[in-house]
Structures are given as C-alpha cells and as structure tokens.
XYZ file of C-alpha atoms in Angstrom:
234
model
C 13.847 -42.876 -3.627
C 14.527 -40.494 -6.790
C 10.950 -38.978 -7.483
C 9.547 -39.124 -10.609
C 9.246 -36.411 -13.331
C 6.452 -33.483 -13.362
C 4.202 -34.377 -16.050
C 5.185 -32.009 -19.072
C 1.942 -31.248 -19.975
C 0.939 -29.628 -16.029
C 3.985 -27.948 -16.174
C 2.841 -26.486 -19.427
C -0.741 -26.141 -18.021
C 0.070 -24.283 -14.749
C 3.153 -21.987 -16.497
C 1.377 -20.491 -18.882
C -1.870 -19.557 -16.525
C -1.196 -15.683 -16.956
C -0.662 -15.935 -20.768
C -4.401 -17.319 -21.154
C -5.551 -14.888 -18.987
C -3.970 -11.749 -20.353
C -4.896 -12.865 -23.924
C -8.794 -13.062 -22.925
C -8.758 -9.674 -21.650
C -7.544 -8.067 -24.884
C -9.785 -5.298 -26.413
C -9.854 -8.464 -29.578
C -10.956 -11.031 -27.214
C -14.078 -9.127 -25.562
C -15.248 -7.233 -28.852
C -15.518 -10.965 -29.840
C -17.597 -11.378 -27.314
C -19.639 -8.277 -27.541
C -20.074 -8.869 -31.346
C -18.579 -5.797 -32.086
C -14.988 -6.903 -33.513
C -15.174 -5.682 -37.265
C -14.856 -8.695 -39.307
C -12.209 -7.995 -41.048
C -9.950 -8.211 -37.804
C -11.259 -11.836 -37.194
C -10.738 -12.591 -41.117
C -6.989 -11.075 -40.012
C -6.537 -13.162 -37.316
C -7.121 -16.352 -39.263
C -4.790 -15.022 -41.993
C -1.912 -14.454 -39.410
C -2.193 -18.128 -38.017
C -2.698 -19.439 -41.179
C 1.195 -18.576 -41.552
C 1.972 -19.735 -38.234
C 0.656 -22.899 -38.929
C 1.864 -23.250 -42.483
C 5.084 -23.104 -40.952
C 4.853 -25.216 -38.055
C 3.392 -27.778 -39.556
C 5.444 -27.663 -42.677
C 8.432 -28.309 -39.817
C 6.673 -30.984 -38.147
C 6.065 -32.726 -42.084
C 9.176 -32.047 -43.774
C 11.963 -30.068 -42.052
C 13.275 -32.442 -39.104
C 16.852 -33.254 -39.805
C 17.100 -36.675 -40.192
C 13.355 -37.814 -40.223
C 12.155 -40.692 -42.362
C 9.642 -39.801 -45.147
C 6.068 -40.986 -43.546
C 7.745 -41.708 -39.832
C 6.318 -39.513 -37.355
C 7.773 -36.971 -35.375
C 10.081 -38.010 -32.588
C 11.879 -36.617 -29.846
C 15.324 -37.671 -29.486
C 16.824 -39.930 -26.648
C 13.550 -40.192 -25.242
C 10.331 -42.426 -25.946
C 9.806 -43.558 -29.044
C 6.197 -43.019 -28.794
C 5.342 -40.263 -31.866
C 3.991 -36.935 -30.352
C 2.803 -35.220 -33.779
C 0.830 -36.885 -36.497
C -1.109 -35.876 -39.748
C -4.359 -35.446 -38.046
C -3.496 -32.816 -36.215
C -2.654 -30.821 -38.870
C -5.298 -27.108 -38.234
C -4.060 -25.488 -42.030
C -6.991 -26.987 -44.382
C -9.703 -25.296 -41.311
C -8.030 -22.053 -42.096
C -7.765 -21.991 -44.962
C -11.466 -23.109 -45.869
C -12.404 -20.148 -43.767
C -10.722 -17.694 -45.595
C -11.731 -19.054 -48.868
C -14.906 -18.981 -47.313
C -14.373 -15.050 -46.584
C -12.594 -14.489 -49.847
C -15.632 -15.405 -51.891
C -17.857 -12.922 -49.788
C -15.140 -10.318 -50.852
C -13.569 -9.893 -47.290
C -9.827 -10.141 -47.124
C -7.625 -9.760 -44.838
C -6.149 -6.221 -43.570
C -2.858 -5.058 -42.752
C -3.025 -5.777 -39.127
C -0.988 -8.510 -37.416
C 0.292 -9.308 -40.583
C 4.911 -8.266 -39.353
C 3.320 -10.304 -35.981
C 2.468 -13.218 -37.176
C 6.094 -13.480 -39.976
C 8.154 -12.815 -36.536
C 6.204 -15.856 -35.128
C 7.027 -18.098 -38.357
C 10.828 -16.738 -38.752
C 11.284 -18.463 -35.034
C 9.866 -21.401 -35.734
C 11.858 -21.684 -39.125
C 15.193 -21.355 -37.079
C 14.296 -24.098 -34.297
C 12.959 -26.402 -37.255
C 16.382 -25.350 -38.942
C 18.007 -26.081 -35.782
C 16.079 -29.725 -35.512
C 15.245 -28.411 -31.971
C 12.074 -30.491 -31.343
C 11.346 -29.643 -27.949
C 10.475 -26.004 -29.236
C 8.412 -26.909 -31.442
C 6.632 -28.900 -29.344
C 6.100 -26.369 -27.118
C 4.841 -24.223 -30.014
C 1.947 -27.143 -31.159
C 1.026 -27.223 -27.513
C -0.216 -23.717 -27.573
C -1.694 -23.746 -31.176
C -3.403 -26.853 -30.487
C -4.593 -25.521 -27.420
C -5.724 -22.011 -28.671
C -8.574 -24.372 -30.513
C -10.245 -25.513 -27.689
C -10.727 -21.903 -26.602
C -12.281 -21.126 -30.014
C -14.750 -23.645 -29.139
C -15.979 -21.420 -26.230
C -15.828 -18.379 -28.762
C -17.148 -19.936 -31.978
C -20.727 -19.276 -31.068
C -20.053 -15.551 -30.878
C -18.548 -15.208 -34.314
C -21.246 -16.904 -35.749
C -23.668 -14.911 -33.943
C -21.827 -11.389 -34.785
C -20.879 -12.152 -38.649
C -24.716 -14.251 -39.282
C -22.667 -17.386 -40.470
C -24.462 -20.632 -41.952
C -23.985 -23.727 -40.318
C -19.370 -23.992 -39.791
C -18.629 -21.935 -43.211
C -16.265 -19.285 -41.977
C -15.714 -21.126 -38.260
C -14.398 -24.056 -39.509
C -11.022 -23.235 -37.512
C -12.538 -21.990 -34.593
C -14.548 -25.166 -33.995
C -11.606 -27.758 -35.251
C -10.816 -28.317 -31.165
C -11.496 -31.888 -30.148
C -10.870 -32.664 -26.600
C -10.305 -36.618 -27.133
C -6.849 -35.590 -30.260
C -6.155 -33.144 -27.422
C -6.282 -35.942 -24.623
C -3.950 -38.123 -26.563
C -1.677 -35.554 -28.081
C -1.129 -34.360 -24.387
C -0.884 -38.110 -23.250
C 2.515 -38.599 -25.896
C 3.586 -35.125 -24.583
C 3.586 -36.402 -21.215
C 5.394 -40.356 -22.354
C 7.930 -38.911 -24.441
C 9.404 -35.613 -22.681
C 10.509 -37.133 -19.462
C 13.408 -35.548 -19.130
C 13.433 -32.525 -16.847
C 15.452 -30.430 -19.131
C 13.938 -31.142 -22.125
C 10.819 -30.241 -20.388
C 12.373 -26.448 -19.645
C 13.002 -26.368 -23.384
C 9.398 -27.227 -24.305
C 8.186 -24.883 -21.389
C 10.477 -22.067 -22.199
C 9.195 -22.465 -26.276
C 5.417 -22.505 -25.144
C 5.918 -18.991 -23.208
C 7.591 -17.678 -26.478
C 4.843 -19.080 -28.526
C 2.316 -17.121 -26.371
C 4.298 -13.949 -26.401
C 3.920 -14.125 -30.249
C 0.105 -14.888 -29.814
C -0.108 -11.676 -27.746
C 1.435 -9.603 -30.124
C -0.598 -10.564 -32.862
C -3.572 -10.035 -30.672
C -2.039 -6.980 -29.524
C -1.980 -5.734 -33.386
C -5.373 -7.256 -34.127
C -6.602 -4.831 -31.088
C -5.424 -1.461 -31.974
C -7.747 1.143 -32.267
C -10.772 -0.967 -31.148
C -13.093 0.809 -28.821
C -14.057 -0.868 -25.467
C -17.979 -2.771 -26.398
C -20.552 -2.279 -24.806
C -21.426 -6.081 -23.177
C -24.258 -8.080 -24.954
C -26.151 -10.701 -23.962
C -24.491 -14.272 -25.358
C -25.593 -16.062 -28.101
C -27.224 -19.243 -28.118
C -24.722 -22.537 -29.095
C -26.412 -23.524 -32.082
C -27.011 -27.454 -31.224
C-alpha cells in the first residue's frame, strides 16, 4: 500500500524551523524585545513589508494567468479548494500603521529598501510565470510572520508608547483561526509531492529575503541591555 503523502504544512514547519530561530536572534529582534529599537527601524520594516505584501497580494488578486475575475486562486491540477481568499489581505493593516507614523512625522529611512525590492522582484517573476506553488510558499511565510508578531506587539507598544492598536495594526493582525483555515486549505490542495517540493523551496527563498531585510535593519544596532517584558494589554 502506498503511504499517504505528508501534509505540506508539516513539511514547511519542520524544514523552516532554523530560519525562525535565526530571525529571532538578530540584533533587530533583540532590540525590539529590549525596547531599544529606534522607531525609524520599526517603520522601515513596515515599509519593506508593505512593498512585499502589495506585490504578493496583487499577484494573487490579478496577475495569475488564466484566472477568472473574482475567483479564488487555485492550484492547477490539484484540489479545487481555494487557497488564497481576499480575507487574507494584510496590506491595509500596514498602510494604516504607516499613515499613523507619517502623521507623527516619522517616515521610513533608507534601510532595507533594496532588500525589499529584491523580494518583490522575485514575486513578480514567479507571478509572470504563473508559478502558484511558489507564491503559496511566500504566502505561508508572510502570513505566518504575523503570528510571531502577536508575541512582539506588546514590546512595540511599550517602547513607543502607542495608544491602543495605533501603529501596531499589522503586528496584531495575526489570527490563529484564519491561520488554521489557510493551512487546512494548503494541506487539501497541495498533495502532490513534487508540488510540495516547490512550495517548500519557495518558503526557504522567502525566508532568505526576510533575513536580508532584517539584516539590513540590524546594521549598526548596539547589543541591547535586558529589560523587563511589558505587561500585555487585555
């Protein structure tokens, strides 16, 4: 009897664990937790991810070859279950945050713009080639990053004395129920081992781009001194 194919999300989770650990150990992440990250670096990360999400979400919503208007993106030759749906859009959250900081006079600095454009350029190449498995690998990484941001947002709120959800709309946009629905769709749609390989490879590429963005944001940051964790708001 042929063994059932492994769930793609489990493959993604286990194969990218080292990337998660590496990103959590960067000077950027350490300074954020310590409350010493300059606000311009935080806003720069939002600006970098804005470009990435604008490109990725645009690819799903309008640039896939042969896609019917208004129809969810589907994996060709696999399940007909939709994977992408408009409720997954995160761009409005980042735009809200950037507008908030712009009103305070804080604009993105020069860090990470080149690295963000490199990520966006790869997304555009994959979209032009109708490479949906690759786009799903990118989506897995970008959607998953907001779950980690749920842990980080109290530090950001405390460091910059942000009121309520102002300035952290993106960092509080992670939704475990929505994540569960997305990963369930991916597991149903991506059962072919070869297609899974493409998704996993793309996820690693997305993490390489994320590491390049975070590396640029980490330049010249001094090692932070430990500070108490903020009390999460209820």
